[in-house]
Short mmCIF file of C-alpha atoms and ligand atoms in Angstrom, two decimals:
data_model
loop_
_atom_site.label_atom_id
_atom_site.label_comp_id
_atom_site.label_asym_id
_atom_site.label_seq_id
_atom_site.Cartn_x
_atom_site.Cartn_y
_atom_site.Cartn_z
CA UNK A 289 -0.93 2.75 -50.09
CA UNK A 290 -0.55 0.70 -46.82
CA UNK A 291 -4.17 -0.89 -46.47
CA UNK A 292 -3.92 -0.81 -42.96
CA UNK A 293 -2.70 1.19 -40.14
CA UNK A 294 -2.49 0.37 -36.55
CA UNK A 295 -1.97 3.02 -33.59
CA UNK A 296 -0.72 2.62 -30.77
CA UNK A 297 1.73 -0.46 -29.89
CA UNK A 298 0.05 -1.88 -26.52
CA UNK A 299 -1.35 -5.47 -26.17
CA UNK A 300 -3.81 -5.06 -28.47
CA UNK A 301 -1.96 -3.23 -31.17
CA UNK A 302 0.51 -5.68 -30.88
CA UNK A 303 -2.03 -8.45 -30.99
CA UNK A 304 -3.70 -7.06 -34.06
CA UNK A 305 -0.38 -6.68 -35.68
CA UNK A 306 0.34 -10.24 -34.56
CA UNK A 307 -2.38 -11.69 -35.76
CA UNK A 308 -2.57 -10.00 -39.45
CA UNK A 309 1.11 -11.33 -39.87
CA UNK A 310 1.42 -8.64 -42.71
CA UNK A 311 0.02 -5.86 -44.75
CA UNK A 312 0.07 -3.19 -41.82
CA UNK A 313 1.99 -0.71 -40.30
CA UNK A 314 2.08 0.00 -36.75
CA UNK A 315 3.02 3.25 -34.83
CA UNK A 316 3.96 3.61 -31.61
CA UNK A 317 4.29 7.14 -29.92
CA UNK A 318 6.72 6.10 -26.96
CA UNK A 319 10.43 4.61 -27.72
CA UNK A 320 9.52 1.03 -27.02
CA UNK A 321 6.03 -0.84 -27.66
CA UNK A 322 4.20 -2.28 -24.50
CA UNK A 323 1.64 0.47 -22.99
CA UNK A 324 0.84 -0.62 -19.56
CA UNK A 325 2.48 -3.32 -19.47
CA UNK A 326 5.89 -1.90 -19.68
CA UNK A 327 8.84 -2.26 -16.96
CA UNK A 328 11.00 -0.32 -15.99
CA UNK A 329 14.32 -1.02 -14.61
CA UNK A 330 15.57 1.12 -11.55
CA UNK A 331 18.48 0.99 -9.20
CA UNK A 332 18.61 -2.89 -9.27
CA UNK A 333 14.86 -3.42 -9.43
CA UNK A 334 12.05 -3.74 -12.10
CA UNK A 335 8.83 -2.01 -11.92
CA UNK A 336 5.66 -2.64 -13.47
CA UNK A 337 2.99 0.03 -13.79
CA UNK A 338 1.42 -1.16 -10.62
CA UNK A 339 0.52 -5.60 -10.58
CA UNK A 340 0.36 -7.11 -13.74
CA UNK A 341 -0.80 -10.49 -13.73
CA UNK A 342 -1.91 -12.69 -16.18
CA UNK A 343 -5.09 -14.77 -15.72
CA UNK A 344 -7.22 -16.78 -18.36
CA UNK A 345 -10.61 -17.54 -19.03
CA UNK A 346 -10.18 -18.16 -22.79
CA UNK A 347 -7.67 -21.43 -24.12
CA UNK A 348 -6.69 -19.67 -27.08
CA UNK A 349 -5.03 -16.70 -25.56
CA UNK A 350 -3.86 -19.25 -22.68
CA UNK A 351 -2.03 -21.10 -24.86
CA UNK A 352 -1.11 -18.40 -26.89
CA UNK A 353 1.09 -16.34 -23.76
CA UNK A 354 2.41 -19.77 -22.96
CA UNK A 355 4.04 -20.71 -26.25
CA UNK A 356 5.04 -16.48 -26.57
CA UNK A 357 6.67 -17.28 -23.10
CA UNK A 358 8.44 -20.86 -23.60
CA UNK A 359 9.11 -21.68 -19.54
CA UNK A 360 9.23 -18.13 -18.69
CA UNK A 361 5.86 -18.41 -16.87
CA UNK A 362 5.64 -18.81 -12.82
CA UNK A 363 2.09 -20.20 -12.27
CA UNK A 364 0.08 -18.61 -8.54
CA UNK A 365 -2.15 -20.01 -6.29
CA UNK A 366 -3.45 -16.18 -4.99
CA UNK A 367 -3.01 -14.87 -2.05
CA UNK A 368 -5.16 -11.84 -2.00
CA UNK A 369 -5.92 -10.40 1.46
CA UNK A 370 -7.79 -7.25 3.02
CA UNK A 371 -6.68 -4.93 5.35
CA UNK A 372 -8.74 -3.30 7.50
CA UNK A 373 -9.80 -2.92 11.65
CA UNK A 374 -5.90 -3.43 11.71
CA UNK A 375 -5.86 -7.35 10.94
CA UNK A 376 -5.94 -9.09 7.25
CA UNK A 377 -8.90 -11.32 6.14
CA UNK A 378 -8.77 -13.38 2.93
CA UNK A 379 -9.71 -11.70 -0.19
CA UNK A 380 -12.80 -11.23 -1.10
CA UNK A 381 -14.19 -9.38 2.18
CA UNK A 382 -17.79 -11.15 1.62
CA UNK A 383 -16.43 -14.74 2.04
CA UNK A 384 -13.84 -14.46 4.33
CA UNK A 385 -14.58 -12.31 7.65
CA UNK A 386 -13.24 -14.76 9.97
CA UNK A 387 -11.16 -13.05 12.35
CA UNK A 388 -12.50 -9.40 12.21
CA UNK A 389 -14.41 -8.04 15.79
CA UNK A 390 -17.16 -10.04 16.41
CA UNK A 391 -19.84 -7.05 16.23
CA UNK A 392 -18.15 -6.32 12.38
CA UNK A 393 -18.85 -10.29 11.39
CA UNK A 394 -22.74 -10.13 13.24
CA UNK A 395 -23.16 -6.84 10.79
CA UNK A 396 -22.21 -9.07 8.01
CA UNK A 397 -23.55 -12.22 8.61
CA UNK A 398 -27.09 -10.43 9.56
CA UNK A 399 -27.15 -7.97 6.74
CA UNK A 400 -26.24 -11.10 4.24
CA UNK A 401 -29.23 -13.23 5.93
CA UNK A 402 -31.59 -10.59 5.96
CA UNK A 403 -30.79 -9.15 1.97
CA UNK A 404 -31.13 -12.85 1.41
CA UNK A 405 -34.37 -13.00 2.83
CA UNK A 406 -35.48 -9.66 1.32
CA UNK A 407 -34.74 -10.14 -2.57
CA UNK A 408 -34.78 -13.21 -4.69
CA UNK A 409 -32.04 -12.13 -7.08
CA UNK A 410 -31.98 -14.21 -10.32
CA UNK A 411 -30.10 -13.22 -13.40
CA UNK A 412 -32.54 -11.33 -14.69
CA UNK A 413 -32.78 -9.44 -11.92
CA UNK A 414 -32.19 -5.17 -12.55
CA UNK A 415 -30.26 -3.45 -10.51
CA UNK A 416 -30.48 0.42 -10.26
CA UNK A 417 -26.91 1.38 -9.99
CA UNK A 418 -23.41 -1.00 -8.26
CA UNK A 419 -24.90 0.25 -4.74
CA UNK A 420 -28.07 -1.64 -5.11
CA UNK A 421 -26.61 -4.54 -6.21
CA UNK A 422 -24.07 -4.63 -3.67
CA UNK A 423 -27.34 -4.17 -1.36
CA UNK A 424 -29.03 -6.95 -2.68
CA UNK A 425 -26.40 -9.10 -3.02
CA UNK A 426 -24.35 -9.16 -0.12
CA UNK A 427 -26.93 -6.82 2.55
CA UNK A 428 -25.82 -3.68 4.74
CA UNK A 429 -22.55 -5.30 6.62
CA UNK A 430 -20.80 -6.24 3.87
CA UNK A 431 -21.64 -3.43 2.14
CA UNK A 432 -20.50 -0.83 5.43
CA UNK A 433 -17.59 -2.47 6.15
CA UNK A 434 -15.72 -3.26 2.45
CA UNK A 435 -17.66 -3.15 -1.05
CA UNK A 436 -18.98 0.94 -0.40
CA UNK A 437 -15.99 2.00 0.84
CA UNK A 438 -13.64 0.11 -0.98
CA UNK A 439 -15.38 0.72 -4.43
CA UNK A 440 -15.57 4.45 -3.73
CA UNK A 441 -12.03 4.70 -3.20
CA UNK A 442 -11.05 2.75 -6.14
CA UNK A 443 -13.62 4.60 -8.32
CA UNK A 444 -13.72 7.61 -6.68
CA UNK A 445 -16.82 8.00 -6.66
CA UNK A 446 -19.87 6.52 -4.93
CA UNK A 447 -21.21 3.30 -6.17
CA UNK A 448 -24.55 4.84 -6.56
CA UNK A 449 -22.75 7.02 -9.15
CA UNK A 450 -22.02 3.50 -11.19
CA UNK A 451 -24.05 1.14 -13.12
CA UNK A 452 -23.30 -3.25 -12.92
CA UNK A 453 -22.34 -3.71 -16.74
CA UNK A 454 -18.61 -4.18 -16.23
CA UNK A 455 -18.53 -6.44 -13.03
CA UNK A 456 -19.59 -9.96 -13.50
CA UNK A 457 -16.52 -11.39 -14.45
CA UNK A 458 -14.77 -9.28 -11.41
CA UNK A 459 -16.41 -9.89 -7.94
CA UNK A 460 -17.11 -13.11 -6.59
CA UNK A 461 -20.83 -13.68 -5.21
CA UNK A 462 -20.24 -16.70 -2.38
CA UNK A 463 -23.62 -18.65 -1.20
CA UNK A 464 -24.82 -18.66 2.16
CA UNK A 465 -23.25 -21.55 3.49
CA UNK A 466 -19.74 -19.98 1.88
CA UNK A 467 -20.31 -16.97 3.66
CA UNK A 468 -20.79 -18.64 7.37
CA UNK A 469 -18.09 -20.66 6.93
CA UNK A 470 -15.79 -17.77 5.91
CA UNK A 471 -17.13 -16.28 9.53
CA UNK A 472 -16.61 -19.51 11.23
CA UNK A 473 -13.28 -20.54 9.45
CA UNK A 474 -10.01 -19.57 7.66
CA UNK A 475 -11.57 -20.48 4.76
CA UNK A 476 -8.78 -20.96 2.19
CA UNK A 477 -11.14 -20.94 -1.08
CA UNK A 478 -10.21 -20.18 -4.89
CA UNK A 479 -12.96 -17.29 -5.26
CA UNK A 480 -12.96 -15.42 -8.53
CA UNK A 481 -11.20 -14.83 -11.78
CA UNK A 482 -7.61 -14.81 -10.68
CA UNK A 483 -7.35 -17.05 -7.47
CA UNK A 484 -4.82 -19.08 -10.51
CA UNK A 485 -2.35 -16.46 -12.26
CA UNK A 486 0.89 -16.34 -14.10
CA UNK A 487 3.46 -14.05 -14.33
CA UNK A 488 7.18 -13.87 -16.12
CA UNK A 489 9.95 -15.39 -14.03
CA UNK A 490 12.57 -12.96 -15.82
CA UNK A 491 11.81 -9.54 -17.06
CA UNK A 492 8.60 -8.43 -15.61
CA UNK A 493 5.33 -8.02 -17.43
CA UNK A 494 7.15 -6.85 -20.33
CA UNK A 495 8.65 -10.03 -21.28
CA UNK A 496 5.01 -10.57 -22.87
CA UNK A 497 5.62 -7.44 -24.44
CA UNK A 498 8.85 -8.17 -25.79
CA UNK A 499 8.12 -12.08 -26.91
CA UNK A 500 4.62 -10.43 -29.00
CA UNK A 501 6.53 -7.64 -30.38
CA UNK A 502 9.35 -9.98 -32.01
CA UNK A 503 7.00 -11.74 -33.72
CA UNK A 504 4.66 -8.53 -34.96
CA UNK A 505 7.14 -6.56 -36.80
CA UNK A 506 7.95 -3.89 -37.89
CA UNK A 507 6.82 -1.41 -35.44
CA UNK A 508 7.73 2.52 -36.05
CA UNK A 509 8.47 3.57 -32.55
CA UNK A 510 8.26 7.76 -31.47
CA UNK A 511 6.08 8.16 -33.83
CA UNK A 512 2.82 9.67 -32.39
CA UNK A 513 -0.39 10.54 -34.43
CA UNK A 514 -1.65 13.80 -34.15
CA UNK A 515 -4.65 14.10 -36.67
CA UNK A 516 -7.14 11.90 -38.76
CA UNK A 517 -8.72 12.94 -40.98
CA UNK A 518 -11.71 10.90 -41.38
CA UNK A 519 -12.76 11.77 -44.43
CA UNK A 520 -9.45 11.49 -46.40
CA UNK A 521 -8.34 8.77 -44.78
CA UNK A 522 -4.96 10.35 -43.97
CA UNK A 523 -3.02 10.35 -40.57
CA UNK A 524 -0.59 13.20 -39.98
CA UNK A 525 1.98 12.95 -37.21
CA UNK A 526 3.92 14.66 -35.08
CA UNK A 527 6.84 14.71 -36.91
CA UNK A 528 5.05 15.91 -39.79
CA UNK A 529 4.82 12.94 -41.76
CA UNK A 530 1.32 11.65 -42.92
CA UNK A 531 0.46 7.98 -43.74
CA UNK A 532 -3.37 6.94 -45.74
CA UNK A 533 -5.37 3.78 -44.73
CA UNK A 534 -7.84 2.08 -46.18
CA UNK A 535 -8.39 0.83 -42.54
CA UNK A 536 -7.92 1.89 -38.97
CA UNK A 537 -7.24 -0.07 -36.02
CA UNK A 538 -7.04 2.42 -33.03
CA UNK A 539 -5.81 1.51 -29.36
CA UNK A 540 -5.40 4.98 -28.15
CA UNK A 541 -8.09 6.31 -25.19
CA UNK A 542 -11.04 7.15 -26.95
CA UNK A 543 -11.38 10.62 -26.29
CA UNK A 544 -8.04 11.66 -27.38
CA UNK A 545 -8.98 9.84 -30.35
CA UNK A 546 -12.28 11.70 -30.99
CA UNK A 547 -10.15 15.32 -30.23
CA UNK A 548 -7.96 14.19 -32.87
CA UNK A 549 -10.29 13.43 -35.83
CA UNK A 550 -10.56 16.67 -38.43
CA UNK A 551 -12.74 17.76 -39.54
CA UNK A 552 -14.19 18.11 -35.96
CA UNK A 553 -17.08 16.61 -35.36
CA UNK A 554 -19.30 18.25 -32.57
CA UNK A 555 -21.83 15.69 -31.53
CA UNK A 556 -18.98 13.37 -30.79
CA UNK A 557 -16.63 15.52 -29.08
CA UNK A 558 -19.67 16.32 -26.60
CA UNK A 559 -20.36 12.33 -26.02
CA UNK A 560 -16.28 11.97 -25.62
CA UNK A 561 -16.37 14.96 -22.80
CA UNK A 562 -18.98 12.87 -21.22
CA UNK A 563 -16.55 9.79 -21.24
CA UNK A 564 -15.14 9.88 -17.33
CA UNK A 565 -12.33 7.77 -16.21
CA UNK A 566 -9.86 7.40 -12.96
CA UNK A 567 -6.52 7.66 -12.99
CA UNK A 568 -4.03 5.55 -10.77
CA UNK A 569 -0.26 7.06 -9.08
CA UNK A 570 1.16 4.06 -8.67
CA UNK A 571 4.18 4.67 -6.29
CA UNK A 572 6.62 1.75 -6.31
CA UNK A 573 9.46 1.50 -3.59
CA UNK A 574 12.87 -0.70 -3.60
CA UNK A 575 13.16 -1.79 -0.29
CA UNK A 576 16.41 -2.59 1.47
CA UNK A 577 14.87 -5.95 3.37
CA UNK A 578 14.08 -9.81 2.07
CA UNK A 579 10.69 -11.16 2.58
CA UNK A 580 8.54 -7.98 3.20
CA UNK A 581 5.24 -9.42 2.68
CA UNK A 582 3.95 -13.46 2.48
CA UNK A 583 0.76 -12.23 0.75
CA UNK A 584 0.84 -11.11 -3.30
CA UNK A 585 -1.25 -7.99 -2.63
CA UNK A 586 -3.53 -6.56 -0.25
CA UNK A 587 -6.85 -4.18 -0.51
CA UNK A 588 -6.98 -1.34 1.75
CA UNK A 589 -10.94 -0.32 2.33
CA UNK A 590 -10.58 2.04 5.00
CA UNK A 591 -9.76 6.13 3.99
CA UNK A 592 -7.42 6.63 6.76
CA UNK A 593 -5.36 4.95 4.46
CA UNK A 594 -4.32 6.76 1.03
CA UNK A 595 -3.83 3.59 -1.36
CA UNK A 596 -6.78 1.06 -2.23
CA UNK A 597 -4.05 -1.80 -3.38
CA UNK A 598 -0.38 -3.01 -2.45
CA UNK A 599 1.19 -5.67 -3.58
CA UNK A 600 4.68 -7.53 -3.67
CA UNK A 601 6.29 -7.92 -6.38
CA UNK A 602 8.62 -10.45 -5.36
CA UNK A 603 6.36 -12.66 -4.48
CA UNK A 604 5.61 -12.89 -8.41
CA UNK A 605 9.02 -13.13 -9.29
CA UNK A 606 11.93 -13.40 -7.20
CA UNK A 607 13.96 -11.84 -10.36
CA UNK A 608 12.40 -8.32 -9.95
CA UNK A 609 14.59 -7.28 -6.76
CA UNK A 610 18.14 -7.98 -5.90
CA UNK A 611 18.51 -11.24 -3.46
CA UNK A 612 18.78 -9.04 -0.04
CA UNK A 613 15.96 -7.04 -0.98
CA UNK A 614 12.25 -6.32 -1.97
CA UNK A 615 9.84 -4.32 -3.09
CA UNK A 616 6.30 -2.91 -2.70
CA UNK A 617 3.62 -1.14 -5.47
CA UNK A 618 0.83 1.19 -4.05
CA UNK A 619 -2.04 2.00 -6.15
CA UNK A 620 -3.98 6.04 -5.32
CA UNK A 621 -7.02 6.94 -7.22
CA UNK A 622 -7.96 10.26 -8.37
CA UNK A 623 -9.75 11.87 -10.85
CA UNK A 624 -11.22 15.40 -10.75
CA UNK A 625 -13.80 14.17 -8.35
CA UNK A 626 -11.49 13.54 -5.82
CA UNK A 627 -7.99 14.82 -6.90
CA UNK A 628 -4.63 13.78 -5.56
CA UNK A 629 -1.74 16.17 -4.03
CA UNK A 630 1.16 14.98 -5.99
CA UNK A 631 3.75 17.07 -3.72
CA UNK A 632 2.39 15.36 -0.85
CA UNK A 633 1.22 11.71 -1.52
CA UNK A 634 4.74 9.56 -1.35
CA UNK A 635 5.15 10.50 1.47
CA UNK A 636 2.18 9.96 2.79
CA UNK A 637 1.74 6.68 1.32
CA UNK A 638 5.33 5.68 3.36
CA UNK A 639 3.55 6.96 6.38
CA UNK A 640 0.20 4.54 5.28
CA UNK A 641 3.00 1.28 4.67
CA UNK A 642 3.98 1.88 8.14
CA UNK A 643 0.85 2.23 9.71
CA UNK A 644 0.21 -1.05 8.08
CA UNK A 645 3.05 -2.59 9.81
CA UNK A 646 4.54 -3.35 5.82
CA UNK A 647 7.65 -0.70 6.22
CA UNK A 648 9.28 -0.23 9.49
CA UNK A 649 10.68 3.10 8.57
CA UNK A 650 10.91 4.90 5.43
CA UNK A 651 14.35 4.49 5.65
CA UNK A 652 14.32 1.25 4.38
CA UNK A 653 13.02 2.92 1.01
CA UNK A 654 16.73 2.81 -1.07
CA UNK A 655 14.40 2.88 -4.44
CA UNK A 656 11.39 5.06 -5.80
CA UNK A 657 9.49 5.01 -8.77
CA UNK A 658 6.30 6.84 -9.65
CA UNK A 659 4.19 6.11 -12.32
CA UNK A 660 1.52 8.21 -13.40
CA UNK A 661 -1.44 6.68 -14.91
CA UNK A 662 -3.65 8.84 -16.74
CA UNK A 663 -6.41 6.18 -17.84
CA UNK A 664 -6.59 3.57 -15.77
CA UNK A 665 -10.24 2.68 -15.25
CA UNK A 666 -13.08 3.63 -17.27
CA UNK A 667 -15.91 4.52 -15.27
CA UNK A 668 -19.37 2.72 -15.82
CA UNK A 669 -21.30 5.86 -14.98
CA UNK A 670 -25.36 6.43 -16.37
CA UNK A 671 -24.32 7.77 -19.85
CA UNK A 672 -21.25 5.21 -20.35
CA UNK A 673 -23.27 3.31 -22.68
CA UNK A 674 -25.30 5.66 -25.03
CA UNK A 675 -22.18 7.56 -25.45
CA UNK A 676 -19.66 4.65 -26.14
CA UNK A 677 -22.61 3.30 -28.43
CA UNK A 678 -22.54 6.72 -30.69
CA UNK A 679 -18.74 6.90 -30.45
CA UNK A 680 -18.16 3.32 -32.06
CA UNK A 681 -21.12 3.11 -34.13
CA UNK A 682 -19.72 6.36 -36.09
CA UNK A 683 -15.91 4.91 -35.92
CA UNK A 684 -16.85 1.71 -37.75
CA UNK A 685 -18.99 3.04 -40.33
CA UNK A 686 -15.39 4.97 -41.22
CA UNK A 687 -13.29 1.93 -41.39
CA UNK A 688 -11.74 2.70 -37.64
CA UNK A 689 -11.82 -0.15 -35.03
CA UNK A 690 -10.95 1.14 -32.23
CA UNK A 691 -10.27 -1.65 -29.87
CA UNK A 692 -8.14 -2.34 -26.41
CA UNK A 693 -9.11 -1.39 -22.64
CA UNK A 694 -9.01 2.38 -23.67
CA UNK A 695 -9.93 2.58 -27.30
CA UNK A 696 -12.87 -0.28 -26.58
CA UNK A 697 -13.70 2.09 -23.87
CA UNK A 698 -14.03 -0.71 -20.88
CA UNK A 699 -13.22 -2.89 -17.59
CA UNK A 700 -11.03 -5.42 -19.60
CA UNK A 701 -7.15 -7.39 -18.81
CA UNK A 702 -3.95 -7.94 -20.86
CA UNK A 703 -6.01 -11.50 -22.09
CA UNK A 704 -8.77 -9.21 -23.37
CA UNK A 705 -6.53 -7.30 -25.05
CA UNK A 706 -4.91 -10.06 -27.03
CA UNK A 707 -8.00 -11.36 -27.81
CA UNK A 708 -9.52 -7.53 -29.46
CA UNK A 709 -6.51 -7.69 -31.84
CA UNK A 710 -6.94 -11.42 -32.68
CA UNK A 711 -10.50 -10.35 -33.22
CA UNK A 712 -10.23 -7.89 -35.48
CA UNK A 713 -7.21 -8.76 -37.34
CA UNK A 714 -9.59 -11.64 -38.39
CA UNK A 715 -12.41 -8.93 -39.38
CA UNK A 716 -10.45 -6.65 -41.70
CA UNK A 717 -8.55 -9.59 -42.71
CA UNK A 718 -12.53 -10.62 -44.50
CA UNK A 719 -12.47 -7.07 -45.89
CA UNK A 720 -9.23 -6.68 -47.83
C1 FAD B 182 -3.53 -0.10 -12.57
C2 FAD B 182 -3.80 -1.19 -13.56
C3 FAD B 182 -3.58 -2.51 -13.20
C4 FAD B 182 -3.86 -3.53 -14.12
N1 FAD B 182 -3.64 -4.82 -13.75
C5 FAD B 182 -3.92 -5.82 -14.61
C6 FAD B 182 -3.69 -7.18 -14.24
O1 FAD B 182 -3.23 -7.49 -13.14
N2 FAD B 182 -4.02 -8.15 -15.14
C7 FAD B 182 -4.53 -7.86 -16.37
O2 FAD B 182 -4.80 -8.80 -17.14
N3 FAD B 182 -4.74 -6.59 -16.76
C8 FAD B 182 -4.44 -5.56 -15.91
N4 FAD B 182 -4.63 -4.27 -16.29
C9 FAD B 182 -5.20 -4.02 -17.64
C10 FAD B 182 -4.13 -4.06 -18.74
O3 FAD B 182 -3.09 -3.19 -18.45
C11 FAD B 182 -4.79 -3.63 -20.06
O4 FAD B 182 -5.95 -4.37 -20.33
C12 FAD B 182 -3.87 -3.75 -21.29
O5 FAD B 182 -2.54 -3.48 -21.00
C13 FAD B 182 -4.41 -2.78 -22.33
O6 FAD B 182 -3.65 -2.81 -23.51
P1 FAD B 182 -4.02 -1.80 -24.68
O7 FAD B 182 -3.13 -2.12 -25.82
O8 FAD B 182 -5.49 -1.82 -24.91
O9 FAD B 182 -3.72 -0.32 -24.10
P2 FAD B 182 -2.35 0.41 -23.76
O10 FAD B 182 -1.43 -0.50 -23.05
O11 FAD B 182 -2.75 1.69 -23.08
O12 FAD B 182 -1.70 0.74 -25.18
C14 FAD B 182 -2.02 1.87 -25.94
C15 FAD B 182 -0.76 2.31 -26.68
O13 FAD B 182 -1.07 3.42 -27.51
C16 FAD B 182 0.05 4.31 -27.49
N5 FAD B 182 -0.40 5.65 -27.90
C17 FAD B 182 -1.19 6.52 -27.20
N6 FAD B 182 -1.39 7.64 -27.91
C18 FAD B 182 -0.72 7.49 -29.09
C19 FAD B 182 -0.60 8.32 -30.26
N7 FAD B 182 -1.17 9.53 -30.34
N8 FAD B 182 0.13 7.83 -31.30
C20 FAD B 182 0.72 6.58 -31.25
N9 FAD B 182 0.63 5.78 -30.15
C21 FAD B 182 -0.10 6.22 -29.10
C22 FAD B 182 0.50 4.26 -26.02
O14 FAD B 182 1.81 4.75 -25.84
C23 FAD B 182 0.35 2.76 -25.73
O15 FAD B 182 1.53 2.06 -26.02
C24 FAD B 182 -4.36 -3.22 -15.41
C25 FAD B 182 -4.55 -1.89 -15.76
C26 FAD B 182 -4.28 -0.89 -14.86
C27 FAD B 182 -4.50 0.54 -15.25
#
């Protein structure tokens, strides 16, 4: 019997596989390994599923994508900018408001003084849901003019609607004096996680991919799993072969997981329904003119406009478009909340890029790709935790780990990723 199984050949299956070196077997359902981060070649260009770029807070993974990538690494300074009132400020909004209408910066700086003023926030401080904290933190300008809108859009939903467990790591909170200055000044300051970031001089994203997967074989590509059962410990799959564990590591989203355990199991299939997530379109164009942007993406707060996020992807690598030409991703939301016209949206997002000033006409598009991303963000909503508690609590007392940004259920990056399968290669590795 093969001890151990992993699904799904992503980051972190790959990672897990990776890290156990041997004694596994790991299926894939698509022809190639590499999940999200995946790129696709297209009439002389190379498209990721929307920016992927890689940014560290942990050494080990760190140095672990730099010796996987031997060179082929192109190290960022970020420049991350936000569009809205028709001009750019520097990313994020809350520092950087220099240059907006004066009556927009008095909202911001005010509301910041006087939410200062109001509530001593220290970090034990409880928040009711991401509006109140956005509140508290930053006061009613900031909030009016970027982090409501913008978050909504992203989210789709209202931040109300969201609770403040996922975003530490992910938005800045500038002091005072950071936040006058960035009225006063172009202040040029490295805010965040990922004002440093790396990304593959040849072969997109996927070069990560490709340089993990070489060294975690053998994966069984098209192979997709369509049951478990639980009890047996037996995987059957779509092309009607079955394979028994002893252990489980699962990367796939966790509520196709839970529909796909027999025997059913009612109490979890009712906390999986609950499990609510947003999807992205990610429209990509080829576009027939050098030099479209200066900036590596841009956030887009305001609803006139259809995408929250564009970026350039040339400005990560020059080796993702031909010489003469660029390229541009745009990143829609939608969920069943707030769904998305599919007929409709490219060419409204063209429309969008040149209201923005980015295209001149569409007929500079020569290249389009579309990709459709069903999970992209997990939503942090009221019952996120007691059902993602239930979920995992039952999984691991049946030898499943189910790890990854969809099978963990969370907010989490390609690092992340690497770092569940390093993680729990090392815990079943203490178990066989
Ligand atoms: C829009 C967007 C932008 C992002 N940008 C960044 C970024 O800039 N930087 C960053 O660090 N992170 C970014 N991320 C996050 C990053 O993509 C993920 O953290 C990481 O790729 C997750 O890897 P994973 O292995 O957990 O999941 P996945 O990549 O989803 O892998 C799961 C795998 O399981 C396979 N599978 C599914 N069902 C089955 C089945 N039934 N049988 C067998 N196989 C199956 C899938 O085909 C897939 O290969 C972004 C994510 C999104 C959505």
């Amino acid at each position: 019997m093969t001890p151990l199984i992993i699904l799904g050949g992503g980051l972190a299956g790959l990672s897990a596989a990776y890290h156990l070196k041997e004694g596994y077997t790991l299926y894939e359902k698509e022809d190639r390994p590499g999940g999200l981060c995946r790129s696709d070649p297209h009439r002389g260009f190379l498209f990721d599923r929307s920016g992927h770029l890689l940014h560290f807070k942990n050494d080990y993974a760190r140095k672990l994508v730099h010796r996987l990538l031997k060179g082929n690494l192109i190290t960022h300074r970020r420049s991350a900018w936000v569009y809205s009132k028709e001009r750019y400020t520097r990313y994020p909004f809350q520092a950087n408001t220099y240059g907006l209408p004066a009556e927009v910066i008095a909202d911001c700086l005010f509301g910041f003084i006087e939410a200062k003023k109001r509530y001593q926030i220290t970090p034990r401080t409880r928040y009711k849901n991401f509006e109140d904290w956005i509140l508290r933190n930053f006061g009613r300008g900031i909030a009016a003019h970027f982090m409501l809108p913008y978050n909504e859009k992203m989210w789709t939903l209202p931040p109300r609607e969201l609770t403040t467990e996922w975003l530490s790591p992910y938005v800045p909170r500038p002091s005072l004096e950071e936040v006058v200055l960035g009225a006063l000044t172009d202040q040029n300051k490295p805010f965040g996680y990922n004002a440093e970031f790396f990304y593959p001089h040849r072969g997109g994203i996927e070069a990560l991919v490709r340089a993990l997967a070489k060294e975690a074989k053998p994966i069984t590509t098209g192979c997709r799993a369509e049951t478990v059962d639980w009890k047996r410990r037996l995987i059957r799959f779509a092309n009607g072969e079955e394979a028994p564990y002893n252990y489980l590591i699962s990367t796939l989203p966790l509520p196709e997981f839970i529909s796909m355990l027999t025997p059913s199991l009612p109490h979890l299939e009712r906390a999986a329904a609950e499990l609510r997530f947003c999807s992205v379109y990610n429209i990509n164009f080829g576009i027939s003119r050098k030099n479209l942007s200066d900036k590596h993406w841009v956030y887009f707060p305001e609803k006139e406009f259809s995408f929250y996020r564009v970026g350039f992807p040339a400005n990560f690598s020059p080796h993702v478009v031909s010489p003469r030409a660029s390229s541009v991703y745009t990143e829609v939301s939608y969920s069943p909340s707030r769904p998305v016209d599919k007929l409709t949206i490219v060419d409204k997002v063209k429309e969008d890029l040149q209201r923005a000033g980015i295209l001149k006409s569409s007929k500079e598009v020569i290249a389009e790709k579309v990709f459709d991303i069903k999970y992209a963000y997990v939503i942090y909503d009221h019952t996120y935790r007691k059902n993602v508690r239930l979920i995992h609590q039952f999984l691991q007392r049946n030898r499943i780990f189910s790890i990854g940004r969809f099978g963990g259920w969370k907010y989490s990056s390609m690092e992340d990723a690497i770092l569940d399968g390093k993680e729990t290669a090392e815990k079943i590795a203490k178990l066989l």
